[in-house]
Coordinates of C-alpha atoms in Angstrom, one line a residue:
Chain P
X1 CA -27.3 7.4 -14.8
X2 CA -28.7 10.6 -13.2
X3 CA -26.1 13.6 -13.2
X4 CA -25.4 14.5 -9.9
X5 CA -23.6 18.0 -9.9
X6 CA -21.6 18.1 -6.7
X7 CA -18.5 20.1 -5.3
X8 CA -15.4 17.9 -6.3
X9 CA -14.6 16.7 -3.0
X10 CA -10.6 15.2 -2.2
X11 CA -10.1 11.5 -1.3
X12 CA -9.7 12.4 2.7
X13 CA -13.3 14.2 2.8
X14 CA -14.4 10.6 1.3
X15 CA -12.0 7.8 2.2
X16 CA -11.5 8.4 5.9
X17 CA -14.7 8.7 7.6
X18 CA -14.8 5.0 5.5
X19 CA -11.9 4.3 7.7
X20 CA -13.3 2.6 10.6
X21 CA -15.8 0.6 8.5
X22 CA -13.2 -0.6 6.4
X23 CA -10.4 -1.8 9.2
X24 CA -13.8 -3.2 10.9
X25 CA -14.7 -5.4 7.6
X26 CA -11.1 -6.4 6.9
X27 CA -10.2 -7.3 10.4
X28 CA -13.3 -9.6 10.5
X29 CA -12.9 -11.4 7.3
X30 CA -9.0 -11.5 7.7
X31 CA -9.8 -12.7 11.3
X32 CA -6.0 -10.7 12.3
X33 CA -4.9 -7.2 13.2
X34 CA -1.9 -7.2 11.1
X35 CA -3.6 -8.7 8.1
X36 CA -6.4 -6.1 8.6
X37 CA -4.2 -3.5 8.7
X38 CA -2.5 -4.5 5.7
X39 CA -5.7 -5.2 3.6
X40 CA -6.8 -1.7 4.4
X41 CA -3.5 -0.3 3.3
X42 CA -3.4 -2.2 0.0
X43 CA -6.8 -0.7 -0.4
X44 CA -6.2 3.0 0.2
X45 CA -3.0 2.9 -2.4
X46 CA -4.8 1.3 -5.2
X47 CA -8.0 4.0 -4.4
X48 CA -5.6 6.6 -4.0
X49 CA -4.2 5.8 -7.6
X50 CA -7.2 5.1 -8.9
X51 CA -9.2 7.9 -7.8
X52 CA -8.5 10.5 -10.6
X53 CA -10.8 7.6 -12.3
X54 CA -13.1 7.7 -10.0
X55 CA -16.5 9.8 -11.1
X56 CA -17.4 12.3 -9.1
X57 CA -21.5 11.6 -7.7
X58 CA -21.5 7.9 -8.0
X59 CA -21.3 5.9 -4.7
X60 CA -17.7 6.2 -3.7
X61 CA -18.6 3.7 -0.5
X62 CA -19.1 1.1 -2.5
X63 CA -16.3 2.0 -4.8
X64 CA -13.7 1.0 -2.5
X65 CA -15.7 -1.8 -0.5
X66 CA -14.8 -3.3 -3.9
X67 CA -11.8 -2.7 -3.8
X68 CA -11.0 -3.7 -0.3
X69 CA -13.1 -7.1 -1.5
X70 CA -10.7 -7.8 -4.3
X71 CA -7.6 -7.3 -2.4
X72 CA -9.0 -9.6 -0.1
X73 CA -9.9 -12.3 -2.8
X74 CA -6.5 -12.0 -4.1
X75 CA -5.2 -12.0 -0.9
X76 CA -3.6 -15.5 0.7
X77 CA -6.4 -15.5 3.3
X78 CA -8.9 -14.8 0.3
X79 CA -7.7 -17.0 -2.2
X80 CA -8.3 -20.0 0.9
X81 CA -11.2 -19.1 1.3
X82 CA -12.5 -19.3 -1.8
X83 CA -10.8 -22.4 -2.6
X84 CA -12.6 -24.1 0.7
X85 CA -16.0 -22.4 0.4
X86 CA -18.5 -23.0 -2.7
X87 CA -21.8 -20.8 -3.0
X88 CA -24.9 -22.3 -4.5
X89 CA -26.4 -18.7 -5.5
X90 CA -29.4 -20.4 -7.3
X91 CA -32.9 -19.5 -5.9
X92 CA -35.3 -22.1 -6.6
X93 CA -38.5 -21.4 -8.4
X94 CA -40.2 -20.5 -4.7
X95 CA -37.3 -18.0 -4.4
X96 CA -35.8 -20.3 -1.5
X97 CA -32.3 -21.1 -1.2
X98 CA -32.1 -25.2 -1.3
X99 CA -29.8 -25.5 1.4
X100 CA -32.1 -23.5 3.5
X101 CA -34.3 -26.6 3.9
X102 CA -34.4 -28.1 7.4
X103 CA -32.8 -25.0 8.3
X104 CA -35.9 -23.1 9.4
X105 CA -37.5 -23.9 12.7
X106 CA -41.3 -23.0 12.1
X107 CA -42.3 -24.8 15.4
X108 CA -40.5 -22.9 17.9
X109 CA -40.0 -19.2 17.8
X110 CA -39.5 -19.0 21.0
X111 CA -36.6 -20.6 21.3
X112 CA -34.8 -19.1 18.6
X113 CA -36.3 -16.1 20.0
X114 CA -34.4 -16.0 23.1
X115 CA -31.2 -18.1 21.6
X116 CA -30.7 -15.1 19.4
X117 CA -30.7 -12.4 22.5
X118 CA -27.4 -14.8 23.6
X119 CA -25.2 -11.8 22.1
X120 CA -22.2 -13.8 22.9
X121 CA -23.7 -16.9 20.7
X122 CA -23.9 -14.7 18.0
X123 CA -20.3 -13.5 18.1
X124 CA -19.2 -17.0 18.2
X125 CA -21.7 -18.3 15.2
X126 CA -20.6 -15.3 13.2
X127 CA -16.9 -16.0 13.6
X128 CA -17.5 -19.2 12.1
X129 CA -19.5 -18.2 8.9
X130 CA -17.4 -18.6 5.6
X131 CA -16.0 -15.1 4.8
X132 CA -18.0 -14.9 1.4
X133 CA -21.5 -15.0 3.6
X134 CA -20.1 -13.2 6.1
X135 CA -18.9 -10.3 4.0
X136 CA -22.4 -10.3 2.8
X137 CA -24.2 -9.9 6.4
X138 CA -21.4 -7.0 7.4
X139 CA -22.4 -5.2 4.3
X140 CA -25.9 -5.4 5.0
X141 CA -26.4 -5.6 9.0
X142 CA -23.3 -3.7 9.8
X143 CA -22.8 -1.5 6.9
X144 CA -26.7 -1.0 6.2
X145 CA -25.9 -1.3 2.3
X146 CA -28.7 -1.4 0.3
X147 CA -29.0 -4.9 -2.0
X148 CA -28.0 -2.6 -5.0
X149 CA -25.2 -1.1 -3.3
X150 CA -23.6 -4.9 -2.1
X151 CA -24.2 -5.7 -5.8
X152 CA -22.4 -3.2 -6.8
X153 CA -19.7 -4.2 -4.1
X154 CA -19.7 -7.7 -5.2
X155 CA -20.1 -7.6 -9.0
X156 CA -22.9 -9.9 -9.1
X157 CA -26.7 -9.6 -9.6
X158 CA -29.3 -8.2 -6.9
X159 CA -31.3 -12.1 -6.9
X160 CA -27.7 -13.3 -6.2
X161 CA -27.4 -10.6 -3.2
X162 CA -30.4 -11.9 -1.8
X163 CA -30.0 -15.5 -2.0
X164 CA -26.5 -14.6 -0.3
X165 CA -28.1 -13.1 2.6
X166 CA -30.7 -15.8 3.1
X167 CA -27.8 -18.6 3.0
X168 CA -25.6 -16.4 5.2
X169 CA -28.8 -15.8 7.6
X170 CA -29.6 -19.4 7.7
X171 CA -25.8 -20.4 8.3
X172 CA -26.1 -18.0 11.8
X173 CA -29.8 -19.8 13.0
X174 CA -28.1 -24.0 12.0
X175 CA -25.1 -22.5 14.4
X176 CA -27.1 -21.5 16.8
X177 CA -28.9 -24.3 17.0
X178 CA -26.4 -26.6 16.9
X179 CA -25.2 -24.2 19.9
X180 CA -28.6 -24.4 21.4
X181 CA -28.1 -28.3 21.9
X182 CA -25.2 -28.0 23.7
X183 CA -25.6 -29.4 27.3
X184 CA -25.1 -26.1 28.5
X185 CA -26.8 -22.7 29.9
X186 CA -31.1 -22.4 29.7
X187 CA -31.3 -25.5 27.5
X188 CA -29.7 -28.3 29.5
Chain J
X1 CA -53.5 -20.0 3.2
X2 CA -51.5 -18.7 1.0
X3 CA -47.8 -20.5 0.9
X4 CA -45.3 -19.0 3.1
X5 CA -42.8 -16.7 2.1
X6 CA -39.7 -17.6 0.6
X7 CA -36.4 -17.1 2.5
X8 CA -35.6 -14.5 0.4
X9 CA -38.7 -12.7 0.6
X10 CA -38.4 -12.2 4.4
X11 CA -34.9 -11.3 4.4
X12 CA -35.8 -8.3 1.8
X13 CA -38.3 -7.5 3.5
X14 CA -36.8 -7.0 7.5
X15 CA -34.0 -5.8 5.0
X16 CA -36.8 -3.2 3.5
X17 CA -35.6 -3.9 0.6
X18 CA -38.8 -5.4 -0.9
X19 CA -40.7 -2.9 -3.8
X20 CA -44.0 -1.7 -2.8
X21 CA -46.3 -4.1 -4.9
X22 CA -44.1 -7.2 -3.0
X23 CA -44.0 -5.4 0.2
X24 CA -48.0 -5.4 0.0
X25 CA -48.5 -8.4 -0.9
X26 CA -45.7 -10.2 2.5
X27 CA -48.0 -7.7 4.8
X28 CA -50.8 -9.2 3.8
X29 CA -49.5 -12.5 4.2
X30 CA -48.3 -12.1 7.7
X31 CA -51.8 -10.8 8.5
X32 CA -52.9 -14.1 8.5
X33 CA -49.7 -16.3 8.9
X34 CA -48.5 -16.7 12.1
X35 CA -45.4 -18.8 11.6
X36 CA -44.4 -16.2 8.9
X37 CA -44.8 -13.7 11.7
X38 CA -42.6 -15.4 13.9
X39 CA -40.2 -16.0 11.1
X40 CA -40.2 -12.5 10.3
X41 CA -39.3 -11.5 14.0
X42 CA -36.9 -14.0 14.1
X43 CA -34.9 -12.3 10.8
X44 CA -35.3 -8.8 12.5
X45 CA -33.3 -9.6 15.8
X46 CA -30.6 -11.7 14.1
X47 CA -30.0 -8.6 11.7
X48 CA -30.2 -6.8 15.1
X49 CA -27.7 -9.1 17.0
X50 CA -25.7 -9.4 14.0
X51 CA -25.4 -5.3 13.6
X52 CA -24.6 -4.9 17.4
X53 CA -22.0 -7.9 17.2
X54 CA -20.5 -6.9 14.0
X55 CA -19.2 -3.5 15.2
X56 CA -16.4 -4.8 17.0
X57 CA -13.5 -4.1 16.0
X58 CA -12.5 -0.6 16.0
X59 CA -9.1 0.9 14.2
X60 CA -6.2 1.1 15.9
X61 CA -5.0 4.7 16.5
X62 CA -1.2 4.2 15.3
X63 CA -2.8 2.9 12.2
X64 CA -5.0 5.4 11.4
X65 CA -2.5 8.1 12.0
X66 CA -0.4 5.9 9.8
X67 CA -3.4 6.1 6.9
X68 CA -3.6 9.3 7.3
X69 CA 0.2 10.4 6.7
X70 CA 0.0 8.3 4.0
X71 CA -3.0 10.0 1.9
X72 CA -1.6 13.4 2.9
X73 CA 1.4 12.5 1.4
X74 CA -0.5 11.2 -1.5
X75 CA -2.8 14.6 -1.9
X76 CA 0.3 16.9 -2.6
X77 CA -0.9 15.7 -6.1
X78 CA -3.5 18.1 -7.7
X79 CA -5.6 15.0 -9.4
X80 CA -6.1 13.6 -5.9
X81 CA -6.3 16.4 -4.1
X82 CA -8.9 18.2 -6.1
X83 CA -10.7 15.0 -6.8
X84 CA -10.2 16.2 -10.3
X85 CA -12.1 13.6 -13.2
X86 CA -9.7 13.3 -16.2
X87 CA -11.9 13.6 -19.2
X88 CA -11.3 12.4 -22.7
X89 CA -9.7 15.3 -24.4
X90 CA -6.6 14.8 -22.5
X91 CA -6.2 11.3 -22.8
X92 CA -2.4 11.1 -23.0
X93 CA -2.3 13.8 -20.1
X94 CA -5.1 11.5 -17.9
X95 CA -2.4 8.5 -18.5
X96 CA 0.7 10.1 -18.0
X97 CA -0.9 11.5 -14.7
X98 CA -2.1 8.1 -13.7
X99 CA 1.3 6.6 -14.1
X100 CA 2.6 9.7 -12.0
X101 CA 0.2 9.4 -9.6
X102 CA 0.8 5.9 -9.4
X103 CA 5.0 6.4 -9.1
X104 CA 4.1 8.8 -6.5
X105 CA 2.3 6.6 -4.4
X106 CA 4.8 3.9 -4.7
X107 CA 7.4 6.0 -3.7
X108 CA 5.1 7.1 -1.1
X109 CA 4.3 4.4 0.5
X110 CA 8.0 2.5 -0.3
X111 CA 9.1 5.4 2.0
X112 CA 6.5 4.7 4.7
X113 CA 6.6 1.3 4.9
X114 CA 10.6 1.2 5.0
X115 CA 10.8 3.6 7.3
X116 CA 8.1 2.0 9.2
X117 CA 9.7 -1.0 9.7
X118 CA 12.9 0.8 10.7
X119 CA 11.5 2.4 13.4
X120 CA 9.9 -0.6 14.6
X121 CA 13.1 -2.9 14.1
X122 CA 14.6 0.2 16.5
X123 CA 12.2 0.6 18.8
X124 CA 12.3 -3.6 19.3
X125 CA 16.3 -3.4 19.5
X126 CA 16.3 -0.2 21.7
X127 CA 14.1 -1.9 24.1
X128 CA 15.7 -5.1 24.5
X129 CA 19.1 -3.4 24.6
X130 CA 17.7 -1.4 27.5
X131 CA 16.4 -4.8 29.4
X132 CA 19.6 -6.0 28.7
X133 CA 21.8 -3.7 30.8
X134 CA 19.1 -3.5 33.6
X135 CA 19.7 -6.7 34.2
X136 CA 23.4 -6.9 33.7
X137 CA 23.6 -4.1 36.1
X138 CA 21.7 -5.8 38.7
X139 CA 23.7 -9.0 38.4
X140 CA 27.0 -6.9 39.1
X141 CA 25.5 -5.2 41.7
X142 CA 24.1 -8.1 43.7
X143 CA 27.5 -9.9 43.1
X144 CA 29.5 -7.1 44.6
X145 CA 26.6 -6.9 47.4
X146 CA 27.0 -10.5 48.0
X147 CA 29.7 -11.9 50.8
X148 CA 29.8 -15.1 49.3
X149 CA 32.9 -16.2 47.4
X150 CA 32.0 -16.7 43.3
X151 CA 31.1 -20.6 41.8
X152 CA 34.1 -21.0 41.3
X153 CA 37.2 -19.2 42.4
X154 CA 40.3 -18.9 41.5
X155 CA 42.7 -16.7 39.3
X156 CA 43.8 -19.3 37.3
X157 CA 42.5 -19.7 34.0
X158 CA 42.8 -23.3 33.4
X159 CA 40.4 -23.7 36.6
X160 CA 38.1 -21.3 35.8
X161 CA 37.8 -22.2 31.7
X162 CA 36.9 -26.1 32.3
X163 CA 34.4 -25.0 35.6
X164 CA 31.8 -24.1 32.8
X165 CA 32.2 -27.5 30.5
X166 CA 28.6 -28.5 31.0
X167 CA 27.1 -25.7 32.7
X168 CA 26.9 -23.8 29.4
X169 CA 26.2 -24.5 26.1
X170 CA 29.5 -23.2 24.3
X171 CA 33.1 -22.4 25.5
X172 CA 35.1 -19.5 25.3
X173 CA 39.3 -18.9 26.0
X174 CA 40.7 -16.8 28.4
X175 CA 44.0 -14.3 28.3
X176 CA 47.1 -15.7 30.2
X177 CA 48.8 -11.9 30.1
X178 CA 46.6 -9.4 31.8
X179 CA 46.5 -5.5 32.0
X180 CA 48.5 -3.8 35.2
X181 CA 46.9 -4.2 38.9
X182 CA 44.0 -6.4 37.0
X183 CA 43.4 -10.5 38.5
X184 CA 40.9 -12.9 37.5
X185 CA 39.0 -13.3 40.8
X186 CA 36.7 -16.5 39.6
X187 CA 33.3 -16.9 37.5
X188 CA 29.5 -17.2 37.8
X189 CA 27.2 -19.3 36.1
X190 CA 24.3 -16.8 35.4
X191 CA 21.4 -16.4 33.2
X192 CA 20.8 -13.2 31.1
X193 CA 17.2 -13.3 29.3
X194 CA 16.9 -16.9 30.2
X195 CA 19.8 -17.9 28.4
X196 CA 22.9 -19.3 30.4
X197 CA 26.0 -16.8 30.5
X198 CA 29.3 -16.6 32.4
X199 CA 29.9 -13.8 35.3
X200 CA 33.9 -13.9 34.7
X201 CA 34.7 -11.6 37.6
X202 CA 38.2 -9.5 37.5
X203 CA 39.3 -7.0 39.7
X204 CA 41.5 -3.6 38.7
X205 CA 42.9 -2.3 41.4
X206 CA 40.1 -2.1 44.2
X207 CA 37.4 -2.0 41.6
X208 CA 35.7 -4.9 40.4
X209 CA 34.8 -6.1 37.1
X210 CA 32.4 -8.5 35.4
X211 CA 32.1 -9.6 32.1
X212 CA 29.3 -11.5 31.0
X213 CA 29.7 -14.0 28.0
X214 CA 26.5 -15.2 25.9
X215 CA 26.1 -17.1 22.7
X216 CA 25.3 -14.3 20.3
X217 CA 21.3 -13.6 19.6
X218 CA 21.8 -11.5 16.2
X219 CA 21.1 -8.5 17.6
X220 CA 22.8 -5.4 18.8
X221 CA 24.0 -6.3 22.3
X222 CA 23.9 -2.3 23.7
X223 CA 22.7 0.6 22.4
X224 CA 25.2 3.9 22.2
X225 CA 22.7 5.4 25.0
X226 CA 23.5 2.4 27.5
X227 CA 27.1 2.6 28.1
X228 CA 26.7 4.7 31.1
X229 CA 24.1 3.7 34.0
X230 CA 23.8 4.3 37.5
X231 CA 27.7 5.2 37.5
X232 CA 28.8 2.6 36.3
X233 CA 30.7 1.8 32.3
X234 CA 29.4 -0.5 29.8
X235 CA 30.8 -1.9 27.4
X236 CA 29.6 -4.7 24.9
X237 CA 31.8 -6.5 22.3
X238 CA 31.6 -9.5 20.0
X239 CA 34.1 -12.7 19.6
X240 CA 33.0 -14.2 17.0
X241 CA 29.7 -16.5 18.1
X242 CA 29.7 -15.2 21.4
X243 CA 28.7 -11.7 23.0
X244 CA 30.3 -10.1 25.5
X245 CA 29.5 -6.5 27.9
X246 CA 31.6 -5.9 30.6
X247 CA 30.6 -3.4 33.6
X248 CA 32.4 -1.6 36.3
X249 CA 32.9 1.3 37.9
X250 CA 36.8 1.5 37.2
X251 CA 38.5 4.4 35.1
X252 CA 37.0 3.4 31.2
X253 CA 40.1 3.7 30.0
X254 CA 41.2 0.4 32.1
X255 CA 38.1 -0.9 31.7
X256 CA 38.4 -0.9 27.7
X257 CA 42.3 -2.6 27.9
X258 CA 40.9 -5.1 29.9
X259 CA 38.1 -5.8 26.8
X260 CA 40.8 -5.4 24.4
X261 CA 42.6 -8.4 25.5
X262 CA 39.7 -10.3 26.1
X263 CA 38.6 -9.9 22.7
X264 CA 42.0 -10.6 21.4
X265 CA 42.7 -14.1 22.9
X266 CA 38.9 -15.2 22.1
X267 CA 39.0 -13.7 18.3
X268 CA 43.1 -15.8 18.3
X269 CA 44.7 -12.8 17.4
X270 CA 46.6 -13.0 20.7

């Protein structure tokens, strides 16, 4: 790893400005003020007594994204989640995610075109993605973490990142779809 | 035409997160493929939508105070404060401090938390107390305002005792002996938070009285700050599994022997 000298910097200088970032992650995946509030808290006391071990230079944001992910996981609302969601991280040798198939509209972008301007649509498909894909997209969309940075955040390799992503993108478009053929709004 | 891109491969690359030899190679794919064009867009204004959507939630401002006391309290410690990295000729040091460090914020946050729940267990209490004799006060108030006679009147306390069998959910006794100049004038059926209570109305003197008698809810029935509103004395006391607060304008002195023997008969130690 490259040496980085810098200035030692103290937790505030690097953990608050995370603040709002981190309460906005938690309270999505907790999907509850309170439980937000406490994941956040949980997170800052373990960083806070783990930061003498903490090295100076490296990428302190996705130091405690990871740990705000593993209290999660071992949180109640974490630990149901992952007992009720299983990923398939497996490309397949054309680099597509299996599941993906049928998911992809080729034939009408302009549908999905103007489906995915519905802002409030997207709210609603997004509160209804698994919270492992959906930590995935915040990292990424919200966040604007690089691949390496959400692998570093989720322990697992870059390919797995991706596939992530795709799933968690194709999850949104089958939602809003399945919103799409509602009898309802432009398409009815 | 070549095949069209993988999934993955458009995702990296509205992501920009595809190296420069793949990133080449998807350009000049979508130079030619329409549908992976489309695709493509498609990818860009869901990470769009999703980026605009997933900002929603913004932290609370008692809680980041809250965050903040707490790593203030945590950065009185050099190690954290400093941002100091223990190195590996002080191993037994870099432990022991991590320990400390780790006491510290236990402590430190033990303390927070308890006395954040304190102050919220108080602040509940403290405002519940306070509905509480608003409304009490209002009820006395509109029953000395009104000029009609009470449910049920009488100054007997065998009439006034059964009146409530079925009209509220518990029963409660009633003193035969009663202070100097003082008469049971007759009750009210009334209802305090919802709940059904009795408005047993006495008089001392020319002032009038009323005492209000509720199953108990648990919690503190008035605070020390609510014993004196709008002129008028409060005064709240338990029997056993029912509450009473009595109110009146009369000297507090009278208005406290009158409670006394209240309490007394209802706790049987009269």
């Amino acid at each position: 790893m490259q040496k980085v000298d810098v200035k030692p910097s103290t937790f505030e200088e690097l953990a608050l400005p995370l603040l709002p970032a981190l309460y906005n992650v938690a309270r999505w995946l907790t999907r509850s003020g309170n439980d937000a509030e406490d994941l956040v808290q949980e997170t800052f006391v373990k960083a806070l007594a783990g930061f003498t071990g903490f090295e100076q230079g490296t990428n302190f944001k996705a130091w405690i994204f990871r740990i705000l992910r593993n209290t999660y996981l071992t949180s109640r609302s974490g630990l149901a989640a992952r007992r009720t969601v299983a990923l398939e991280d497996e490309l397949d040798d054309r680099g597509d995610v299996s599941l993906l198939d049928g998911a992809i509209d080729r034939q009408t972008p302009e549908l999905n075109l103007l489906r995915l301007a519905d802002q409030a649509a997207v709210a609603e498909a997004m509160e209804k993605l698994p919270p492992p894909l959906l930590e995935v997209v915040l990292m990424c969309d919200v966040e604007e973490m690089k691949y390496k940075e959400i692998a570093a955040v989720l322990e697992v390799p870059i390919g797995t990142v991706m596939s992530r992503i795709a799933r968690a993108r194709a999850y949104l478009r089958r939602l809003l779809e399945e919103d799409q053929r509602q009898p309802k709004g432009w398409n009815a | 035409m070549n095949e069209h891109l993988s999934a993955a491969t458009l995702n990296a690359l509205v992501d920009g997160q595809l190296a420069s030899e793949e990133l080449r190679a998807a350009k000049g794919h979508l130079d030619c493929c329409s549908s992976c064009t489309s695709e493509a867009l498609e990818y860009a204004l869901l990470k769009n939508s999703v980026s605009r959507n997933g900002q929603r939630y913004s932290v609370p401002a008692e809680f980041e105070m809250k965050m903040r006391s707490l790593i203030a309290n945590a950065s009185v410690l050099p190690a954290i404060r400093s941002g100091t990295v223990q190195r590996g000729d002080a191993p037994r040091r870099a432990a022991f401090a991590g320990w400390a460090v780790a006491a510290a914020m236990l402590l430190a946050v033990g303390g927070v938390v308890v006395l954040e729940q304190h102050m919220r267990h108080s602040e509940v209490a403290t405002t519940q107390s306070a509905s509480l004799a608003s409304e009490i006060l209002d009820q006395h108030v509109a029953t000395l305002a009104n000029s009609q006679p009470p449910q049920v009147v009488s100054s007997d306390r065998h009439t006034v005792k059964p009146w409530f069998q079925g009209r509220i959910p518990f029963s409660f006794n009633l003193p035969e002996a009663l202070p100097q100049d003082t008469k049971l004038d007759g009750a009210n059926l009334v209802y305090l938070d919802g709940r059904p209570a009795a408005q047993l109305l006495y008089s001392i003197g020319k002032h009038r009285v009323s005492v209000f008698v509720e199953e108990r809810t648990g919690t503190e029935i008035l605070s020390k700050t609510l014993r004196e509103r709008e002129g008028y004395h409060l005064v709240s006391f338990n029997m056993g599994a029912l509450d009473a607060i009595a109110i009146s304008d009369v000297d507090p002195a009278k208005l406290a022997e009158l409670v006394r023997v209240i309490e007394q008969v209802q706790n049987g130690s009269r």
